[in-house]
Short mmCIF file of N, CA and C in Angstrom, two decimals:
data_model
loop_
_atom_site.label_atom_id
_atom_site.label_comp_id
_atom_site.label_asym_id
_atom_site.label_seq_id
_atom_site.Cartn_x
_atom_site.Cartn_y
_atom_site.Cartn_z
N UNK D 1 -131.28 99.54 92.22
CA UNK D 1 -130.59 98.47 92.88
C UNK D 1 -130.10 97.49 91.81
N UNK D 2 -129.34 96.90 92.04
CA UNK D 2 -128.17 96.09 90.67
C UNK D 2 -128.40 95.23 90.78
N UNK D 3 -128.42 93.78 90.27
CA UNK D 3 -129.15 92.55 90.45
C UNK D 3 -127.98 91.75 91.62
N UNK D 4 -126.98 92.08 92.02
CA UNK D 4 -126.09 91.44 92.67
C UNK D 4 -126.92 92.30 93.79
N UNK D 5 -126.98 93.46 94.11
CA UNK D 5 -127.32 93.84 95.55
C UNK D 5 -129.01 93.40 95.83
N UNK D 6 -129.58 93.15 94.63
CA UNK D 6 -131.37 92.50 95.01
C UNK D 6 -131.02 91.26 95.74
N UNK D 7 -130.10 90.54 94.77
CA UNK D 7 -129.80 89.03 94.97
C UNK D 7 -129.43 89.11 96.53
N UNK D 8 -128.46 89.73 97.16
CA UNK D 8 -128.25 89.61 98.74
C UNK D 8 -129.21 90.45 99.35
N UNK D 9 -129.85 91.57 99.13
CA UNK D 9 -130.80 91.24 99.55
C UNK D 9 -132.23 89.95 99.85
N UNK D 10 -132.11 89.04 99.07
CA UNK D 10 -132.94 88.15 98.88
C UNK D 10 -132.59 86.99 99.64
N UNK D 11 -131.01 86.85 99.92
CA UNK D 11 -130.12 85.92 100.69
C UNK D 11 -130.47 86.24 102.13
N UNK D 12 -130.33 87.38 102.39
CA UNK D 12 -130.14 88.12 103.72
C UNK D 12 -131.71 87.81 104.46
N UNK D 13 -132.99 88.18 103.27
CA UNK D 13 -133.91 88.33 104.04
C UNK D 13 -134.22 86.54 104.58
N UNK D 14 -134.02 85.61 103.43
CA UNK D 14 -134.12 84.19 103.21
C UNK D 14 -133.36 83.82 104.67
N UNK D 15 -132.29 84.07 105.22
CA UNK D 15 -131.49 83.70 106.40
C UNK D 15 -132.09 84.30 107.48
N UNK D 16 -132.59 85.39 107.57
CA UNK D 16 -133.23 85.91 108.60
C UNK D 16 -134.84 85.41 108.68
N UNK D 17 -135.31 84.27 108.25
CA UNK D 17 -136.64 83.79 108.26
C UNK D 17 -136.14 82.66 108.76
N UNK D 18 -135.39 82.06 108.44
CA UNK D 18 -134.70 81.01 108.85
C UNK D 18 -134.66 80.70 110.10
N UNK D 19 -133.80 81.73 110.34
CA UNK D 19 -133.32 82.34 111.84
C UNK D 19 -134.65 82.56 112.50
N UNK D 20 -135.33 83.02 112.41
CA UNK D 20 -136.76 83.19 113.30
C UNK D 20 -137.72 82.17 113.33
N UNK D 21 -137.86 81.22 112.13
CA UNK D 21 -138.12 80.11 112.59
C UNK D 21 -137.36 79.11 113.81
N UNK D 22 -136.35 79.63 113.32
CA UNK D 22 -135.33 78.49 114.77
C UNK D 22 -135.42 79.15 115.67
N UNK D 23 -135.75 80.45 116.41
CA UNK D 23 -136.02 80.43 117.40
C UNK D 23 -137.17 80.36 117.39
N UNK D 24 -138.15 80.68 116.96
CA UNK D 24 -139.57 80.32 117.48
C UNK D 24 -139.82 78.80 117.60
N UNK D 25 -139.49 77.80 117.25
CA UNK D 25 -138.96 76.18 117.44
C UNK D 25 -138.51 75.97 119.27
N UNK D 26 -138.05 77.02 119.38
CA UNK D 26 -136.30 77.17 120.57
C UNK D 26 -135.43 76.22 119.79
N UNK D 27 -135.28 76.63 118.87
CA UNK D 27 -133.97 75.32 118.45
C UNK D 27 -132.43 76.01 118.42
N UNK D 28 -132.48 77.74 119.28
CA UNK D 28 -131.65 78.19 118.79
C UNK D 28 -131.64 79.16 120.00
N UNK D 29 -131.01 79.92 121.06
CA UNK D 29 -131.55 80.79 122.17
C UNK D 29 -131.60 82.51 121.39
N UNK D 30 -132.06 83.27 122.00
CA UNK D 30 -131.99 84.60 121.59
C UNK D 30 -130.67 84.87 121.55
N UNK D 31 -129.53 84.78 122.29
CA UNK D 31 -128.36 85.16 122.09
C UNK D 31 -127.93 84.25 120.33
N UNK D 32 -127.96 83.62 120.62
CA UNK D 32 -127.25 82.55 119.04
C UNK D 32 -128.12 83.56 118.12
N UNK D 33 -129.65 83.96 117.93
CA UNK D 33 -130.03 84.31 116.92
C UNK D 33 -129.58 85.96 116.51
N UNK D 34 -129.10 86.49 117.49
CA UNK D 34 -128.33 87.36 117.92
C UNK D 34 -127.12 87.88 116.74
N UNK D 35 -125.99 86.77 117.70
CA UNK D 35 -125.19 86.31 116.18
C UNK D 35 -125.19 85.85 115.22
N UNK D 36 -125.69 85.50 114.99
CA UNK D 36 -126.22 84.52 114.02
C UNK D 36 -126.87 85.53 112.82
N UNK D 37 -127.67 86.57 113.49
CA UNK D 37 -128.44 87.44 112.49
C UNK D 37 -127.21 88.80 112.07
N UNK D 38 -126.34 88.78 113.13
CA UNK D 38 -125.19 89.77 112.68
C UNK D 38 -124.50 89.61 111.71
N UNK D 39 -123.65 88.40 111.71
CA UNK D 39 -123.18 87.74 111.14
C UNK D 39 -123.86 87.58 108.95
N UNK D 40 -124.98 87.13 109.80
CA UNK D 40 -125.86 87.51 107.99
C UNK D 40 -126.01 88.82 107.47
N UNK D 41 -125.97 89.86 108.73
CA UNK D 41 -125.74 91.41 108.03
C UNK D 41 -124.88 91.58 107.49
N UNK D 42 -123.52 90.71 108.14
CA UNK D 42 -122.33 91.36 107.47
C UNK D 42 -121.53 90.76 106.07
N UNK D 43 -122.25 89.60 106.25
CA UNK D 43 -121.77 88.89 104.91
C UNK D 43 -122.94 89.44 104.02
N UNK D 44 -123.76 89.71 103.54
CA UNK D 44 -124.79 89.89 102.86
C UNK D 44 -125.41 91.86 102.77
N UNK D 45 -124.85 92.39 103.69
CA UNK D 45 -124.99 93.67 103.34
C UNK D 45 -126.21 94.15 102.44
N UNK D 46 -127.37 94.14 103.71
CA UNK D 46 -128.48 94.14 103.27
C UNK D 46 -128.99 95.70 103.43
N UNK D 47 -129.41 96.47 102.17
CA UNK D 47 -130.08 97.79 102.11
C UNK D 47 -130.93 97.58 103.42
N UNK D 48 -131.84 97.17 103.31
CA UNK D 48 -133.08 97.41 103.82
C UNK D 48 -133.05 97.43 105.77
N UNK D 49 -131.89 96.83 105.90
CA UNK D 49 -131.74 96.75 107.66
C UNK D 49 -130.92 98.23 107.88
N UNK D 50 -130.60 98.68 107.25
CA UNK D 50 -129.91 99.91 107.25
C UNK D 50 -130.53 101.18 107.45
N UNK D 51 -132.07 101.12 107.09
CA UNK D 51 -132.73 102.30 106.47
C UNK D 51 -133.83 102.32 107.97
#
């Protein structure tokens, strides 16, 4: 893995903790975390959600 694809991996997983904190809060509904978590797949193109 190349240090640019660790690095978004590291982005990707960092946004998706994020994201699960805000809904476990409710600061955010299941649909928003929804998009919200798509959205971070696609900018960040993460190995590991793939596999």
């Amino acid at each position: 893995m190349t240090k640019k694809k660790l690095t978004e991996e590291i982005k990707y997983q960092m946004a998706r903790n994020f994201l699960s904190s805000l809904l476990e809060q409710k600061k955010i509904t299941p649909q928003e975390y929804k998009k919200a978590e798509e959205y971070a797949a696609g900018k960040y193109h993460p190995l590991l959600r793939t596999i």
